[in-house]
Tab-separated table of C-alpha atoms and ligand atoms in Angstrom:
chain	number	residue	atom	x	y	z
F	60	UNK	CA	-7.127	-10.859	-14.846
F	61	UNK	CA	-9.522	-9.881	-12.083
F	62	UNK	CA	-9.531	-6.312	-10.969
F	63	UNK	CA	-11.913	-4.136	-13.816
F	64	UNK	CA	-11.667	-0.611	-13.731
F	65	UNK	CA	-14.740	1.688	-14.800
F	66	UNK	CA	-13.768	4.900	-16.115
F	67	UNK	CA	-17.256	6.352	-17.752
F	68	UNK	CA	-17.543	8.570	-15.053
F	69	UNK	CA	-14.172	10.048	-15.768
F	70	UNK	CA	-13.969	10.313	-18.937
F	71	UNK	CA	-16.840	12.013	-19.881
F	72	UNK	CA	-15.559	15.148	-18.264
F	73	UNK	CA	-12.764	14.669	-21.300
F	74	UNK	CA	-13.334	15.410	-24.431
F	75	UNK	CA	-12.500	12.345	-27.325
F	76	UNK	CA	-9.694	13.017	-28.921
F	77	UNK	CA	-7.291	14.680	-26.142
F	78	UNK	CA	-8.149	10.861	-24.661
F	79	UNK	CA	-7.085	8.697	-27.313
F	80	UNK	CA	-3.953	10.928	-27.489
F	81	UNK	CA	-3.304	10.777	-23.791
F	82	UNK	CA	-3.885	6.792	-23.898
F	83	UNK	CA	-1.594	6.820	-26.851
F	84	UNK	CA	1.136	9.105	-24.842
F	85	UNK	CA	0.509	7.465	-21.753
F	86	UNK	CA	1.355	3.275	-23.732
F	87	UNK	CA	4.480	4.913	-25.258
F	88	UNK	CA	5.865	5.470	-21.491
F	89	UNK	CA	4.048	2.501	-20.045
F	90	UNK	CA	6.215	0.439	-23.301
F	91	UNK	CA	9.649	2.195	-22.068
F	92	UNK	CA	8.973	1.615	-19.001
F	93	UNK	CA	9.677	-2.028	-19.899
F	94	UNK	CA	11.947	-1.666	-22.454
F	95	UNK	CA	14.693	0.634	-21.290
F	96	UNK	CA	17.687	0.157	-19.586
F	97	UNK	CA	17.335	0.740	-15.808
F	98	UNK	CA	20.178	3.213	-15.791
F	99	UNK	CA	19.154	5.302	-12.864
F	100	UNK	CA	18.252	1.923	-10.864
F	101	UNK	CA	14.955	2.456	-9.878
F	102	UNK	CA	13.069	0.149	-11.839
F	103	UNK	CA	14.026	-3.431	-10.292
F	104	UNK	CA	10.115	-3.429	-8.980
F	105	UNK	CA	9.276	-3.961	-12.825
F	106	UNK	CA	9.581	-7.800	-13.187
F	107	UNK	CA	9.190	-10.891	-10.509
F	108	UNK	CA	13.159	-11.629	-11.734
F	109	UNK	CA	14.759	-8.430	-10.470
F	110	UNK	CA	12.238	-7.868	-7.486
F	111	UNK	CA	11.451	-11.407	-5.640
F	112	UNK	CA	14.813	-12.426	-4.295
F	113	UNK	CA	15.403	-15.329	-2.007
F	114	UNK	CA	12.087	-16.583	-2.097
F	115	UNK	CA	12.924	-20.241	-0.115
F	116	UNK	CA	14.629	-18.357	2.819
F	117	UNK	CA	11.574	-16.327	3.164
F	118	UNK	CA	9.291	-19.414	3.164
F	119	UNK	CA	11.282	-21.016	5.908
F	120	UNK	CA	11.485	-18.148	7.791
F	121	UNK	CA	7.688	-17.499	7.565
F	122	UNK	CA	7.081	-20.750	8.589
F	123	UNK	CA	9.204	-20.597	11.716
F	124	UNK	CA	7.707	-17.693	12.760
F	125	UNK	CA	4.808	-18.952	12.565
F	126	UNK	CA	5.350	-21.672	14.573
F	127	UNK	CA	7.374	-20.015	17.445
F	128	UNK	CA	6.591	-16.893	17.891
F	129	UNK	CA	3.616	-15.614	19.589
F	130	UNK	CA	4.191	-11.855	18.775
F	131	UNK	CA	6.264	-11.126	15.279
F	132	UNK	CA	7.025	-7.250	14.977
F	133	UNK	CA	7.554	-5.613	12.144
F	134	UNK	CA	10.108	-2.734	12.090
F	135	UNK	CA	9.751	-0.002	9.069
F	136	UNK	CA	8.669	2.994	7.867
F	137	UNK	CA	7.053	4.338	5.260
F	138	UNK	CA	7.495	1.992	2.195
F	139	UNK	CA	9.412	-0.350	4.321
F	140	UNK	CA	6.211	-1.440	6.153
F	141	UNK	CA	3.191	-0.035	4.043
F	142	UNK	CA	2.444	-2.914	1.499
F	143	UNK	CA	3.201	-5.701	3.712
F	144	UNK	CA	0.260	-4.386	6.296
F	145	UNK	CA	-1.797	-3.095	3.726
F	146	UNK	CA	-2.613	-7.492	3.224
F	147	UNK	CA	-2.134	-8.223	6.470
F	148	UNK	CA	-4.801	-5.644	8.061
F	149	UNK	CA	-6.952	-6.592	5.082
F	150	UNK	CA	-7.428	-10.403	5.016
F	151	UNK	CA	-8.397	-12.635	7.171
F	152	UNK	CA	-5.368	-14.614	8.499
F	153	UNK	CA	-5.085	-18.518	9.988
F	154	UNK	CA	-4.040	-18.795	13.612
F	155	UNK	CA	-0.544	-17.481	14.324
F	156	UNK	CA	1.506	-14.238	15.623
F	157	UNK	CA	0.209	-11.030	16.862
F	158	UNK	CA	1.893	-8.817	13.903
F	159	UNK	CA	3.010	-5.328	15.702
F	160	UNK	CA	4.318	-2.305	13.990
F	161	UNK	CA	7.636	-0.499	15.269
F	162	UNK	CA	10.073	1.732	13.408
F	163	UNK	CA	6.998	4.021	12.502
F	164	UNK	CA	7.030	6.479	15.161
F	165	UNK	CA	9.264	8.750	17.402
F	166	UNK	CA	6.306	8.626	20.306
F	167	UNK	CA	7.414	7.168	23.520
F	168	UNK	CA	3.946	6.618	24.838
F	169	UNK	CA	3.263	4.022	21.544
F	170	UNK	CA	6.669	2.900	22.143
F	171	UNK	CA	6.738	1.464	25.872
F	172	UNK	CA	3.000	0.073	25.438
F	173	UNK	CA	4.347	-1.934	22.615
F	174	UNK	CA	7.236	-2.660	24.264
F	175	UNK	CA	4.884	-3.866	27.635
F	176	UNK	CA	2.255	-5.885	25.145
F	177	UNK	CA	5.485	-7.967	24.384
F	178	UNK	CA	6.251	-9.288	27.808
F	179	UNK	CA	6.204	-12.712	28.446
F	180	UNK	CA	5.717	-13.427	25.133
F	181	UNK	CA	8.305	-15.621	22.338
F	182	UNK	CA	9.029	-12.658	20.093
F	183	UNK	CA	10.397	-12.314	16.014
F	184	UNK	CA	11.492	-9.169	14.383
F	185	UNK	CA	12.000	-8.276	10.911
F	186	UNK	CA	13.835	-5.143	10.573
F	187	UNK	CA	13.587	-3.386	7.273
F	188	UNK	CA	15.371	-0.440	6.121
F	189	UNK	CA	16.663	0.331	3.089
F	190	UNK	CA	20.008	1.875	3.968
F	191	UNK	CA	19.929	1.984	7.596
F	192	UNK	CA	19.678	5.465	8.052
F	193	UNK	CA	16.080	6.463	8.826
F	194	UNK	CA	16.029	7.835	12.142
F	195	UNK	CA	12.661	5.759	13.389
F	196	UNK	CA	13.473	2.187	12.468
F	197	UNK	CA	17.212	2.820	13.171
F	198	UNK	CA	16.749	3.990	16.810
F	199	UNK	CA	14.311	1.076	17.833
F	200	UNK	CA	16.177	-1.894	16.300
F	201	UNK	CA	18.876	-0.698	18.831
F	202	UNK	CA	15.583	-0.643	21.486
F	203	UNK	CA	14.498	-3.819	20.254
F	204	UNK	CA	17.830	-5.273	20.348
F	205	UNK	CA	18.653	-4.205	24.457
F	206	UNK	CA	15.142	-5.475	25.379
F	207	UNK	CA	16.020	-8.591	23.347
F	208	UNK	CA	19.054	-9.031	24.801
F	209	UNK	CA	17.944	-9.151	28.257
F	210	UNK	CA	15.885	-11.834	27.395
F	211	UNK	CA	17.598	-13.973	24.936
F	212	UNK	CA	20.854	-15.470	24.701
F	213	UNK	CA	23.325	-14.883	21.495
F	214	UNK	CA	22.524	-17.446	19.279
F	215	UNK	CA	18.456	-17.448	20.131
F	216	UNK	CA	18.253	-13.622	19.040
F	217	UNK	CA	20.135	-14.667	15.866
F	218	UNK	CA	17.652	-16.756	15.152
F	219	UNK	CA	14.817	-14.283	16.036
F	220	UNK	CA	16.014	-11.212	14.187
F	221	UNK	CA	15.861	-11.211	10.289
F	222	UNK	CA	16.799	-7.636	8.661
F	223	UNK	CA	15.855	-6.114	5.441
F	224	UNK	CA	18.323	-3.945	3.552
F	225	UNK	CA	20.602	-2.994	0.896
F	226	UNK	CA	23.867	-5.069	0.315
F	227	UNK	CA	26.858	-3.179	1.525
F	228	UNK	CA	24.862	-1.217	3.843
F	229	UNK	CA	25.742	-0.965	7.426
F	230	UNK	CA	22.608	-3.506	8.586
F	231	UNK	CA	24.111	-6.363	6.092
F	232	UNK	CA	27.482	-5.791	8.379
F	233	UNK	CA	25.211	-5.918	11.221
F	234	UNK	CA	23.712	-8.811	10.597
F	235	UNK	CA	26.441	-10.648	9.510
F	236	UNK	CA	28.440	-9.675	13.051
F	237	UNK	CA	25.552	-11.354	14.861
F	238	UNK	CA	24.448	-14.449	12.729
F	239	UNK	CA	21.180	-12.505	11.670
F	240	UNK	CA	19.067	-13.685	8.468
F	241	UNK	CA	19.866	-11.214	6.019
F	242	UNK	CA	17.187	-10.489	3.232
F	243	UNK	CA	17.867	-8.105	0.115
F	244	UNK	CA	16.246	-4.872	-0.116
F	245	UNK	CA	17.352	-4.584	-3.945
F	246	UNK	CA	19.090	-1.611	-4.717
F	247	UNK	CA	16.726	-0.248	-7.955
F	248	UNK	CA	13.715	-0.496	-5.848
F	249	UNK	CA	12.658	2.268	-3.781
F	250	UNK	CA	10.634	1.507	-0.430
F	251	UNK	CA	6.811	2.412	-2.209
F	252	UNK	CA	7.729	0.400	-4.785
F	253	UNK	CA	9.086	-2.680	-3.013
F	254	UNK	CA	5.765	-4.750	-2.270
F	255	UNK	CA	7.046	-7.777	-4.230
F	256	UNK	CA	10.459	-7.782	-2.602
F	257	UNK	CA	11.548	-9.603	0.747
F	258	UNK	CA	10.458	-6.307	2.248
F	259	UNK	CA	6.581	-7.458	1.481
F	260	UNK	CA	7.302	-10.760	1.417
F	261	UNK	CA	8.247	-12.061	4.718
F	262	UNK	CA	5.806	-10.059	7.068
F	263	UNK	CA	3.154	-11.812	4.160
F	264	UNK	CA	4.209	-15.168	3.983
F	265	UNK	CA	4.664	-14.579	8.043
F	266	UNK	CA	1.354	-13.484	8.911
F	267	UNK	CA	0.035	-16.820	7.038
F	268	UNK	CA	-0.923	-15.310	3.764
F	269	UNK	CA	-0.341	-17.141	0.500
F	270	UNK	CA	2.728	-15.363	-1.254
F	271	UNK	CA	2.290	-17.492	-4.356
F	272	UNK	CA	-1.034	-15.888	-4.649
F	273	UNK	CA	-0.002	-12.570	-4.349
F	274	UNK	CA	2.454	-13.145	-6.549
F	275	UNK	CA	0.517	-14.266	-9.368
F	276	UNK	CA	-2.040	-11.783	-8.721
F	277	UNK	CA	1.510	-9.539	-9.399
F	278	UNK	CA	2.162	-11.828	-12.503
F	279	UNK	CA	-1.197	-11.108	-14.301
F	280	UNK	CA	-0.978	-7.177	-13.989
F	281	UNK	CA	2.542	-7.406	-15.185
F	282	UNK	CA	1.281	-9.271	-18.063
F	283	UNK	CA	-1.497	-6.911	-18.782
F	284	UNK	CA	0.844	-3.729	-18.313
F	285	UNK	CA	3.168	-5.537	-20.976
F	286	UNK	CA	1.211	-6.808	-23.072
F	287	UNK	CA	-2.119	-5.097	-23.586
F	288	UNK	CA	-0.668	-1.453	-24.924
F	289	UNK	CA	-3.461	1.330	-24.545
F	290	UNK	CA	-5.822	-1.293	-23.324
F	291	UNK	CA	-3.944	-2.119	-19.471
F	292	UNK	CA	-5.314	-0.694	-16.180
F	293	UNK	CA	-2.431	1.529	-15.283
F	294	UNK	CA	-2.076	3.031	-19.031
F	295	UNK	CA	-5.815	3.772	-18.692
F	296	UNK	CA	-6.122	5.261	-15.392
F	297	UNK	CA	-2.905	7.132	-15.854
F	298	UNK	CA	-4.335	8.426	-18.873
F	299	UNK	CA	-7.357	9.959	-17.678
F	300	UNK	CA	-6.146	11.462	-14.481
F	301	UNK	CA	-3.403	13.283	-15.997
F	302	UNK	CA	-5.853	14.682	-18.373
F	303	UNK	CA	-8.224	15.532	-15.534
F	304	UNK	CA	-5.194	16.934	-13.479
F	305	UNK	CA	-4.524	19.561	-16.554
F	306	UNK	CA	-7.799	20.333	-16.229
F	307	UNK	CA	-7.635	21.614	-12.469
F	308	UNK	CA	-8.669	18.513	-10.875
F	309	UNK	CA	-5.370	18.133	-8.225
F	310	UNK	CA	-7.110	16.410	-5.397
F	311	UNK	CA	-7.375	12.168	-5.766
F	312	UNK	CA	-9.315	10.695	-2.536
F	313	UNK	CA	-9.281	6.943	-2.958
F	314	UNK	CA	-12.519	5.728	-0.659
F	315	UNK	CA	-13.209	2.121	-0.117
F	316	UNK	CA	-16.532	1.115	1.500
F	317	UNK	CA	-14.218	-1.508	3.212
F	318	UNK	CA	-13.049	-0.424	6.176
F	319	UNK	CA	-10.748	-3.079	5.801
F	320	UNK	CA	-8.907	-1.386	2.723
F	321	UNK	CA	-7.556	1.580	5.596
F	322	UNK	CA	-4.090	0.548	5.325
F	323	UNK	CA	-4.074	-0.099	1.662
F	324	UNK	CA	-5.383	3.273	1.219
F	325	UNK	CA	-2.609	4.507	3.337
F	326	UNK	CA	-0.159	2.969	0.964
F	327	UNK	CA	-1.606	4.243	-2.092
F	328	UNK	CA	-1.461	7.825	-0.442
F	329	UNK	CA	2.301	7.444	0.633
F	330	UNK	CA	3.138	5.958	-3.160
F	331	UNK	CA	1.539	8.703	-5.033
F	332	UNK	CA	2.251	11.661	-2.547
F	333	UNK	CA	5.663	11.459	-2.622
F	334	UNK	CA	6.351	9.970	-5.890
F	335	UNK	CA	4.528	13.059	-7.689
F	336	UNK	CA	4.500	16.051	-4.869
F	337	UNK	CA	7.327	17.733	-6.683
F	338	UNK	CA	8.232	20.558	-8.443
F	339	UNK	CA	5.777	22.275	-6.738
F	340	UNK	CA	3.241	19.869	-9.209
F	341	UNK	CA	1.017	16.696	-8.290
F	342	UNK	CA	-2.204	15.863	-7.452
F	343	UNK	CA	-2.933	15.403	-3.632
F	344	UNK	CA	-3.422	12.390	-2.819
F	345	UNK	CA	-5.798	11.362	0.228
F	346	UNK	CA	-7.998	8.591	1.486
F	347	UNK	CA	-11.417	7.918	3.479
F	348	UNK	CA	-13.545	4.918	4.264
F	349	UNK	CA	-16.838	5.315	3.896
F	350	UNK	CA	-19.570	4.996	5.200
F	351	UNK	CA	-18.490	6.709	8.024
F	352	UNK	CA	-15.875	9.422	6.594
F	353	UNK	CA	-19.515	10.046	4.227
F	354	UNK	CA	-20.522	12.035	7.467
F	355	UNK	CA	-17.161	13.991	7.492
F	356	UNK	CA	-16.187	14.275	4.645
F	357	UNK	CA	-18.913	13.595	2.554
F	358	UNK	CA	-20.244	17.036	2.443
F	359	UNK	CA	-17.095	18.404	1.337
F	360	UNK	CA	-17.501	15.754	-1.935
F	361	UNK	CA	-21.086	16.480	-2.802
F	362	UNK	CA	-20.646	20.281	-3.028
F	363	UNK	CA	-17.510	21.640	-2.398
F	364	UNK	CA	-15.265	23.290	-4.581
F	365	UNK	CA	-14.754	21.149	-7.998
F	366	UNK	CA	-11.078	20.104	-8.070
F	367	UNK	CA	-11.529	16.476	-6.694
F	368	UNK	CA	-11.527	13.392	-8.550
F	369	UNK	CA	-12.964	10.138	-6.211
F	370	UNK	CA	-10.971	6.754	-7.138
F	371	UNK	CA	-13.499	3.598	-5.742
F	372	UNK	CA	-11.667	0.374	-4.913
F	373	UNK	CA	-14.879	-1.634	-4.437
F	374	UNK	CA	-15.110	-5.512	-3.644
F	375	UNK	CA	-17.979	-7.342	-5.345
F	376	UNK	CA	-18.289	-10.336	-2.392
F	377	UNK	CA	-17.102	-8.712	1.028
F	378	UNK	CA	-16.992	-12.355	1.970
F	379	UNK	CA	-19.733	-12.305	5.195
F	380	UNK	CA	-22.938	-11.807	5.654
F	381	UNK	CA	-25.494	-10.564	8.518
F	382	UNK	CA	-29.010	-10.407	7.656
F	383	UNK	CA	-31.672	-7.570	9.546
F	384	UNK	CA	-33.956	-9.654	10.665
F	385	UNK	CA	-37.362	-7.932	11.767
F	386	UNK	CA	-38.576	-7.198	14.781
F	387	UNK	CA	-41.481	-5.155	14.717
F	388	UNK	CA	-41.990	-4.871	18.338
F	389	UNK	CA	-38.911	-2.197	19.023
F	390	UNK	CA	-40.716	-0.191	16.112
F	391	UNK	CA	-37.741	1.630	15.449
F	392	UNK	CA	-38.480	2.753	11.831
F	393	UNK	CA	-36.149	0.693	10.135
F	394	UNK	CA	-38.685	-1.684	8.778
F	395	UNK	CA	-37.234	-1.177	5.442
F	396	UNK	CA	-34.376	-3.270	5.629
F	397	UNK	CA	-36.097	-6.034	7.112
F	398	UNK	CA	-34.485	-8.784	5.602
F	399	UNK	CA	-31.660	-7.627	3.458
F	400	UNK	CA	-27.843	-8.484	4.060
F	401	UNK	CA	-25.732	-5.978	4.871
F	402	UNK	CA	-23.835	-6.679	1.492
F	403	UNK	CA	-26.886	-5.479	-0.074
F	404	UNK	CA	-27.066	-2.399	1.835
F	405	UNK	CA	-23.103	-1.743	1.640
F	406	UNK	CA	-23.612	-2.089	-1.965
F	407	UNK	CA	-26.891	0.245	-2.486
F	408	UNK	CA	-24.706	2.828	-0.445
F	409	UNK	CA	-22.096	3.049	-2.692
F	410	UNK	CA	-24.149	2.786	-5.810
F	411	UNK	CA	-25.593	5.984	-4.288
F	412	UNK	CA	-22.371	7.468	-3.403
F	413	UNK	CA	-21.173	7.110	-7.048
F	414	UNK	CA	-24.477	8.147	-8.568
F	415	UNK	CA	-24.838	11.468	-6.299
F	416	UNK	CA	-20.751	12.343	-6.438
F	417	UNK	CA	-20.085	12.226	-10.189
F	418	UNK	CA	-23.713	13.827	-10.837
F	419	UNK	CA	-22.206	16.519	-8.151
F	420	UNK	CA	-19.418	17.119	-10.387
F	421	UNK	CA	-16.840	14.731	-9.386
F	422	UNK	CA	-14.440	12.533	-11.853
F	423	UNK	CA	-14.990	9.090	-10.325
F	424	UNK	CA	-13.351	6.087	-11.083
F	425	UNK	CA	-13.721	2.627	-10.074
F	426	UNK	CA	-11.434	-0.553	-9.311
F	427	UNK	CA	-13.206	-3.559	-8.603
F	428	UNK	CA	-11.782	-7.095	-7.320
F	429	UNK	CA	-14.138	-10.282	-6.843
F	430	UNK	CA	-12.666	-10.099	-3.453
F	431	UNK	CA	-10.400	-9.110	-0.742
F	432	UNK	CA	-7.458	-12.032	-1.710
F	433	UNK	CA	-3.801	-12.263	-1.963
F	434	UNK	CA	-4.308	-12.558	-5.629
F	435	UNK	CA	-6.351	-9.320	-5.766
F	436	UNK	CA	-4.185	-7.086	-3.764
F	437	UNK	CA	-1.232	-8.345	-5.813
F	438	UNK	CA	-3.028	-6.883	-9.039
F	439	UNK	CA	-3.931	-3.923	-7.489
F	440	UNK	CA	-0.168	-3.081	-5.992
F	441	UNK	CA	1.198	-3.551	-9.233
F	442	UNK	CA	-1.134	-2.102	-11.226
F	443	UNK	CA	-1.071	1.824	-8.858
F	444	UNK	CA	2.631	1.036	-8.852
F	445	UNK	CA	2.898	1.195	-12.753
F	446	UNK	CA	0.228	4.044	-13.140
F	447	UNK	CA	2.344	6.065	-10.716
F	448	UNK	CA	5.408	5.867	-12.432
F	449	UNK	CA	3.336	6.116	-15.666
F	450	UNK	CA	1.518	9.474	-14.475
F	451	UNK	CA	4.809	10.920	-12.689
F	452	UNK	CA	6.666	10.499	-16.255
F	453	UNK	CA	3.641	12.234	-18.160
F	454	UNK	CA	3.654	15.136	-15.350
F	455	UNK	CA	7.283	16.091	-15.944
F	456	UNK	CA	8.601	14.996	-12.830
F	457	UNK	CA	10.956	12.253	-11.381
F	458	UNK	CA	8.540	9.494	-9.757
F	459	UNK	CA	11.115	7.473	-7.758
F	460	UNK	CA	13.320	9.632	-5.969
F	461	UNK	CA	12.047	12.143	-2.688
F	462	UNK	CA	13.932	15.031	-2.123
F	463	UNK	CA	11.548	16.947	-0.221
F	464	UNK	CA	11.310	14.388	2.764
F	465	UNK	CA	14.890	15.316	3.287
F	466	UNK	CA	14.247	18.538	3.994
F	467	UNK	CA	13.023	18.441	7.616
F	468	UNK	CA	15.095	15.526	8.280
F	469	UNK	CA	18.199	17.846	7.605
F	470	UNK	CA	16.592	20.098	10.265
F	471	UNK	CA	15.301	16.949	12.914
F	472	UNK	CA	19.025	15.779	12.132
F	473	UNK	CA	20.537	18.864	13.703
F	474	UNK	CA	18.493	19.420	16.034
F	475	UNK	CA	19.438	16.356	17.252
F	476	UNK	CA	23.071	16.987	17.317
F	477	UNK	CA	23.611	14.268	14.449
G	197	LIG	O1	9.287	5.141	-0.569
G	197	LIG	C1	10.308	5.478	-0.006
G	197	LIG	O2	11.414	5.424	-0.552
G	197	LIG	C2	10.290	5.936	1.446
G	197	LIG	O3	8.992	6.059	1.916
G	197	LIG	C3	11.030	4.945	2.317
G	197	LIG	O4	10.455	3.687	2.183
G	197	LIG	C4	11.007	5.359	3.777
G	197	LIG	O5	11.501	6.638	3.919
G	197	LIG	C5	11.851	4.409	4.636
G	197	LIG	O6	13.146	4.331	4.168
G	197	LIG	P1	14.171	3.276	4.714
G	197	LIG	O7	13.757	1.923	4.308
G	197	LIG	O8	15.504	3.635	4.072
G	197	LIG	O9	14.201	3.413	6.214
């Protein structure tokens, strides 16, 4: 196991004994978790068995992607398309497609410049939607689809258009009408939770990243969660930010001092926002990168009001390197860093940010990887994945469904005229 959490600065706000009882509380759910039927059918994200399906179609798939198409465009929303380009944005990535996003906005302006950035060009899509119904992916599949079809005979879009959804849903008809690759979105796995599906799996495996990798990096946190009782990541972390939540702290801003951790961040906000927002209960979940959001918001987390706890994913080798060399003829008055590596000074920056924050009066917790990998973000996925579900169960509310985003859907919806 690679990814270490650091909770010192946590749990000393708690006192003893509420702790051990939390852990205690928080392994019994963690154990069920694993243990109980999956009645409801939420829980197929819980093992590699139930969640990676089709794994050799992907593969080939990826691979012919990769070798025709110049621009590969991912269609989803939400947890249809966070995960996958949470790794994608994040790692570094061999020669291959442009990866675009679509599906994720009603804005016409993004829209037509994606649409123009495609011309010319041998496109893929992947469209993934659970049940076909979201408004956003739904409506440019059909976009995607004309523009295709203008361009491509029959059988050549069949062969460029792979969808992503439920069997027995109205895509799987759709696909099967027009020769598409059809991939399983499995039924007990909602769309936050479905980063070790096909829904993760193809945009990773066709961007050029290693899916085995990521997979075992999933493997070894599954393991952990499992096996390792009051001692695993999730049961730990879940744990002590329940207990801090009681206590009045209902703000969680995960920072990274990778700006390259943006859309991971993004996907950690989306999994625990709407998986605990209910009930008119949760703790708000938010993100910033630092260093730069440490001149926004920065302020705000030295001295503002005390209800915030500050969750660190930090990365021990950022995996460059650029030296200051000196140059004393500018005499610009940063003489001091004359020879350090900007790994050193990333590193003294956060040391400082985690020093001055949880002397301000802020909970702060730490993940740390070795590095930005397939392996490590596969750890970390599943690890938040099982600490939400962990922490929704200990907070009284129902972590896998999401009521509320109906709720102005029902009023886009008739507005619309649907
Ligand atoms: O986590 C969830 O369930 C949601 O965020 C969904 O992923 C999102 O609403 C997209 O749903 P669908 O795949 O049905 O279009």
């Amino acid at each position: 196991m690679g990814t270490i959490i650091d909770l010192s600065r946590a749990e000393s706000y708690l006192d003893r004994e509420e702790l051990k009882e939390a852990r205690a509380k928080a392994a019994s759910v963690c154990r069920a978790l694993y243990e109980k039927e999956d009645k409801d059918k939420v829980l197929g994200w819980r093992t590699k068995e139930a969640s990676v399906l089709q794994l050799a179609e992907i593969k080939a798939k990826a691979e012919e992607i990769r070798r025709e198409a110049d621009v590969f465009v991912i269609v989803g929303v939400g947890g249809s398309n966070q995960a996958a380009r949470g790794v994608i944005e994040a790692l570094p990535r061999p020669e291959g497609p442009e990866i675009v996003y679509l599906g994720n906005t009603l804005s016409p302006y993004t829209i037509r410049k994606t649409l123009e950035g495609m011309e010319g060009k041998s496109v893929y899509i992947n469209v993934i939607a659970k049940n076909f119904e979201t408004l956003e992916p739904g409506s440019h599949f059909r976009i995607l689809r004309q523009w295709m079809g203008s361009r491509y005979d029959r059988e050549e879009m069949a062969r460029r258009i792979t969808v992503t959804g439920t069997k027995g849903s109205r895509l799987e008809e759709i696909a099967a009408e027009n020769g598409y690759l059809f991939l399983q979105f499995p039924v007990p796995v909602g769309g936050r939770y479905s980063a070790f599906t096909p829904v993760g799996l193809l945009p990773i495996g066709a961007a050029g990243l290693d899916v085995d990798e990521y997979l075992a990096g999933m493997a070894a946190a599954c393991q952990d969660c499992r096996e390792n009782g009051e001692d695993n990541l999730a049961v730990r972390y879940g744990a002590v930010r329940q207990l801090l939540y009681r206590r009045g702290y209902d703000i969680e801003m995960l920072v990274s001092f990778e700006p390259r951790y943006g859309f991971f961040a993004k996907w950690w906000v989306q999994l625990f926002g709407e998986s605990e927002g209910k009930e008119k209960k949760g703790i708000f979940p938010t993100a910033s990168i630092y260093s730069e959001d440490l001149h926004s918001i920065g302020q705000y987390m030295q001295d503002g009001r005390r209800n915030l706890i500050e969750t660190f994913v930090s990365v021990k080798d950022p995996g460059a390197s650029v030296v200051v060399e000196s140059c004393p003829e500018y005499g610009d008055r940063f003489d001091y860093l004359d020879g350090m590596d900007f790994a050193e000074i990333n590193r003294a920056a956060e040391a400082a940010t985690w020093e001055a924050h949880s002397r301000g009066g802020v909970p702060c917790i730490r993940f740390e990887v070795d590095r930005a990998s397939e392996r490590s973000f596969g750890e970390l996925y599943y690890y938040f994945m099982v600490a939400c579900a962990v922490s929704g169960e200990l907070m009284g509310v129902n972590p896998f469904d999401q009521e509320g985003v109906e709720e102005y859907k029902r009023s886009m919806f008739a507005a619309l005229g649907k």
